[in-house]
Short mmCIF file of C-alpha atoms in Angstrom, two decimals:
data_model
loop_
_atom_site.label_atom_id
_atom_site.label_comp_id
_atom_site.label_asym_id
_atom_site.label_seq_id
_atom_site.Cartn_x
_atom_site.Cartn_y
_atom_site.Cartn_z
CA MET C 132 183.98 -7.40 -30.59
CA PHE C 133 180.59 -8.21 -29.10
CA ASN C 134 177.62 -5.79 -29.23
CA LEU C 135 174.05 -6.36 -28.12
CA GLN C 136 171.11 -4.01 -27.76
CA PHE C 137 167.50 -4.61 -26.83
CA PHE C 138 164.42 -2.94 -25.37
CA MET C 139 162.29 -4.64 -22.73
CA PRO C 140 158.80 -3.11 -22.70
CA MET C 141 157.59 -3.04 -19.08
CA ILE C 142 156.89 -0.76 -16.18
CA PRO C 143 160.42 -0.50 -14.73
CA PRO C 144 160.79 -1.52 -11.11
CA THR C 145 160.99 1.04 -8.34
CA THR C 146 162.17 -1.38 -5.65
CA THR C 147 165.96 -1.41 -5.58
CA PHE C 148 168.97 -3.02 -3.96
CA GLN C 149 168.21 -0.84 -0.93
CA ALA C 150 165.30 -3.21 -0.20
CA LYS C 151 167.66 -5.71 1.44
CA GLU C 152 166.57 -7.01 4.83
CA LEU C 153 168.69 -7.69 7.88
CA ALA C 154 168.39 -11.05 9.59
CA VAL C 155 170.31 -12.65 12.42
CA VAL C 156 171.63 -16.10 11.54
CA LYS C 157 173.59 -18.01 14.19
CA GLY C 158 174.20 -14.77 16.04
CA ARG C 159 175.49 -12.92 12.96
CA ALA C 160 173.78 -10.12 11.07
CA VAL C 161 173.18 -11.13 7.45
CA LEU C 162 171.66 -9.09 4.61
CA HIS C 163 169.27 -10.90 2.30
CA ASP C 164 166.89 -9.94 -0.48
CA SER C 165 163.43 -8.85 0.65
CA GLN C 166 160.39 -10.44 -1.00
CA GLN C 167 159.99 -7.20 -3.01
CA LEU C 168 163.58 -7.38 -4.30
CA ILE C 169 163.19 -11.07 -5.15
CA ALA C 170 160.09 -10.15 -7.19
CA VAL C 171 162.02 -7.39 -9.02
CA LYS C 172 164.91 -9.73 -9.90
CA THR C 173 162.44 -12.39 -11.06
CA LYS C 174 160.67 -9.83 -13.27
CA LEU C 175 163.98 -8.63 -14.73
CA ARG C 176 165.22 -12.17 -15.43
CA GLY C 177 161.87 -12.97 -17.07
CA HIS C 178 162.44 -10.15 -19.55
CA LEU C 179 166.21 -10.63 -19.94
CA TYR C 180 166.43 -14.38 -20.58
CA LYS C 181 165.73 -14.18 -24.32
CA TYR C 182 168.71 -11.84 -24.85
CA VAL C 183 171.35 -13.94 -23.09
CA PRO C 184 174.33 -14.47 -25.40
CA ALA C 185 175.26 -18.04 -26.40
CA GLU C 186 178.50 -17.65 -24.43
CA PRO C 187 179.24 -15.27 -21.55
CA ILE C 188 180.92 -12.06 -22.70
CA ASP C 189 184.64 -12.19 -21.97
CA GLY C 190 186.76 -9.28 -20.77
CA PRO C 191 185.72 -5.72 -19.99
CA VAL C 192 182.18 -4.59 -20.79
CA ARG C 193 180.40 -1.26 -21.21
CA ILE C 194 176.68 -1.12 -20.54
CA MET C 195 174.31 1.71 -21.34
CA VAL C 196 170.87 1.54 -19.76
CA LYS C 197 167.92 3.85 -20.25
CA TRP C 198 165.21 3.41 -17.64
CA CYS C 199 161.96 4.68 -19.18
CA TYR C 200 159.20 5.28 -16.62
CA PRO C 201 155.58 5.86 -17.66
CA VAL C 202 154.63 9.52 -18.00
CA THR C 203 152.57 10.67 -15.02
CA GLY C 204 151.13 13.95 -13.80
CA LYS C 205 152.78 17.03 -15.27
CA HIS C 206 155.76 15.14 -16.71
CA GLN C 207 156.37 14.92 -20.45
CA ASP C 208 157.72 12.24 -22.75
CA GLY C 209 161.54 12.38 -22.78
CA GLU C 210 161.83 14.53 -19.65
CA TRP C 211 164.60 13.53 -17.24
CA LYS C 212 163.31 11.63 -14.19
CA ILE C 213 164.99 13.21 -11.18
CA THR C 214 163.03 11.43 -8.45
CA LYS C 215 163.70 8.10 -6.79
CA PRO C 216 164.74 5.43 -7.40
CA ASP C 217 168.40 6.34 -7.73
CA THR C 218 170.15 5.02 -10.84
CA ASP C 219 172.96 3.34 -8.89
CA ASN C 220 170.44 1.32 -6.89
CA LEU C 221 168.48 0.37 -10.02
CA GLN C 222 171.60 -0.94 -11.73
CA LYS C 223 172.51 -3.38 -8.96
CA ALA C 224 169.42 -5.57 -9.41
CA LEU C 225 169.77 -5.43 -13.21
CA LEU C 226 173.47 -6.36 -13.23
CA ASP C 227 172.94 -9.11 -10.64
CA SER C 228 170.17 -10.56 -12.81
CA MET C 229 172.31 -10.38 -15.95
CA THR C 230 175.19 -12.10 -14.14
CA LYS C 231 172.92 -14.87 -12.90
CA LEU C 232 171.64 -15.44 -16.45
CA GLY C 233 175.17 -15.64 -17.90
CA PHE C 234 175.61 -12.40 -19.86
CA TRP C 235 179.15 -12.39 -18.39
CA LYS C 236 180.98 -14.39 -15.73
CA ASP C 237 181.09 -11.61 -13.14
CA ASP C 238 179.53 -8.16 -13.06
CA ALA C 239 182.96 -6.86 -12.04
CA GLN C 240 183.63 -7.06 -15.81
CA VAL C 241 181.36 -4.03 -16.23
CA ALA C 242 184.11 -1.42 -16.48
CA SER C 243 181.96 1.37 -17.91
CA GLN C 244 178.32 2.34 -17.32
CA VAL C 245 176.05 5.02 -18.70
CA VAL C 246 172.72 5.08 -16.87
CA GLU C 247 169.83 7.42 -17.59
CA LYS C 248 166.22 7.61 -16.49
CA PHE C 249 163.38 9.37 -18.23
CA TRP C 250 159.65 9.80 -18.23
CA SER C 251 158.45 8.03 -21.37
CA SER C 252 155.24 7.38 -23.29
CA VAL C 253 156.72 3.93 -24.01
CA PRO C 254 157.88 2.53 -20.65
CA GLY C 255 160.61 -0.06 -20.44
CA ILE C 256 164.34 -0.61 -20.18
CA PHE C 257 166.73 -0.12 -23.11
CA VAL C 258 170.06 -1.94 -22.79
CA TYR C 259 173.15 -1.62 -24.97
CA ILE C 260 176.16 -3.82 -24.18
CA THR C 261 179.53 -3.70 -25.87
CA GLN C 262 182.71 -5.61 -25.22
CA LEU C 263 185.67 -3.30 -24.65
CA GLU C 264 189.17 -3.93 -25.95
CA GLY C 265 192.00 -4.77 -23.57
CA GLY C 266 191.88 -5.41 -19.87
CA SER C 267 192.33 -8.62 -17.97
CA ALA C 268 191.50 -10.07 -14.59
#
């Protein structure tokens, strides 16, 4: 059974998968990453690369992610962050980046997710990955 956990100290991104842009290519509408989203994925990959497992994780995976945003205004350390960005949109860029780096073969293997976001005196992204038993493609 494979387990991996790490913390990436950084100011977490606020640009999400929703920052896709629509272009017309050969008469067809095509979504592509905006320059902002490309920058977010580049930043994430820059922090993630040192944690890539020697071999891609096989089978079903559970990922727990804690997005820790810097405390601002009247917010306190450890308080839930209930403002944008939405957790589901944050996860897409992270999982895409992890797939591209080879954490697993396909992010469809992520069968279970726990995602939380907080205000934190220590900003960054905490990631815990575990391989689940059973399951097949």
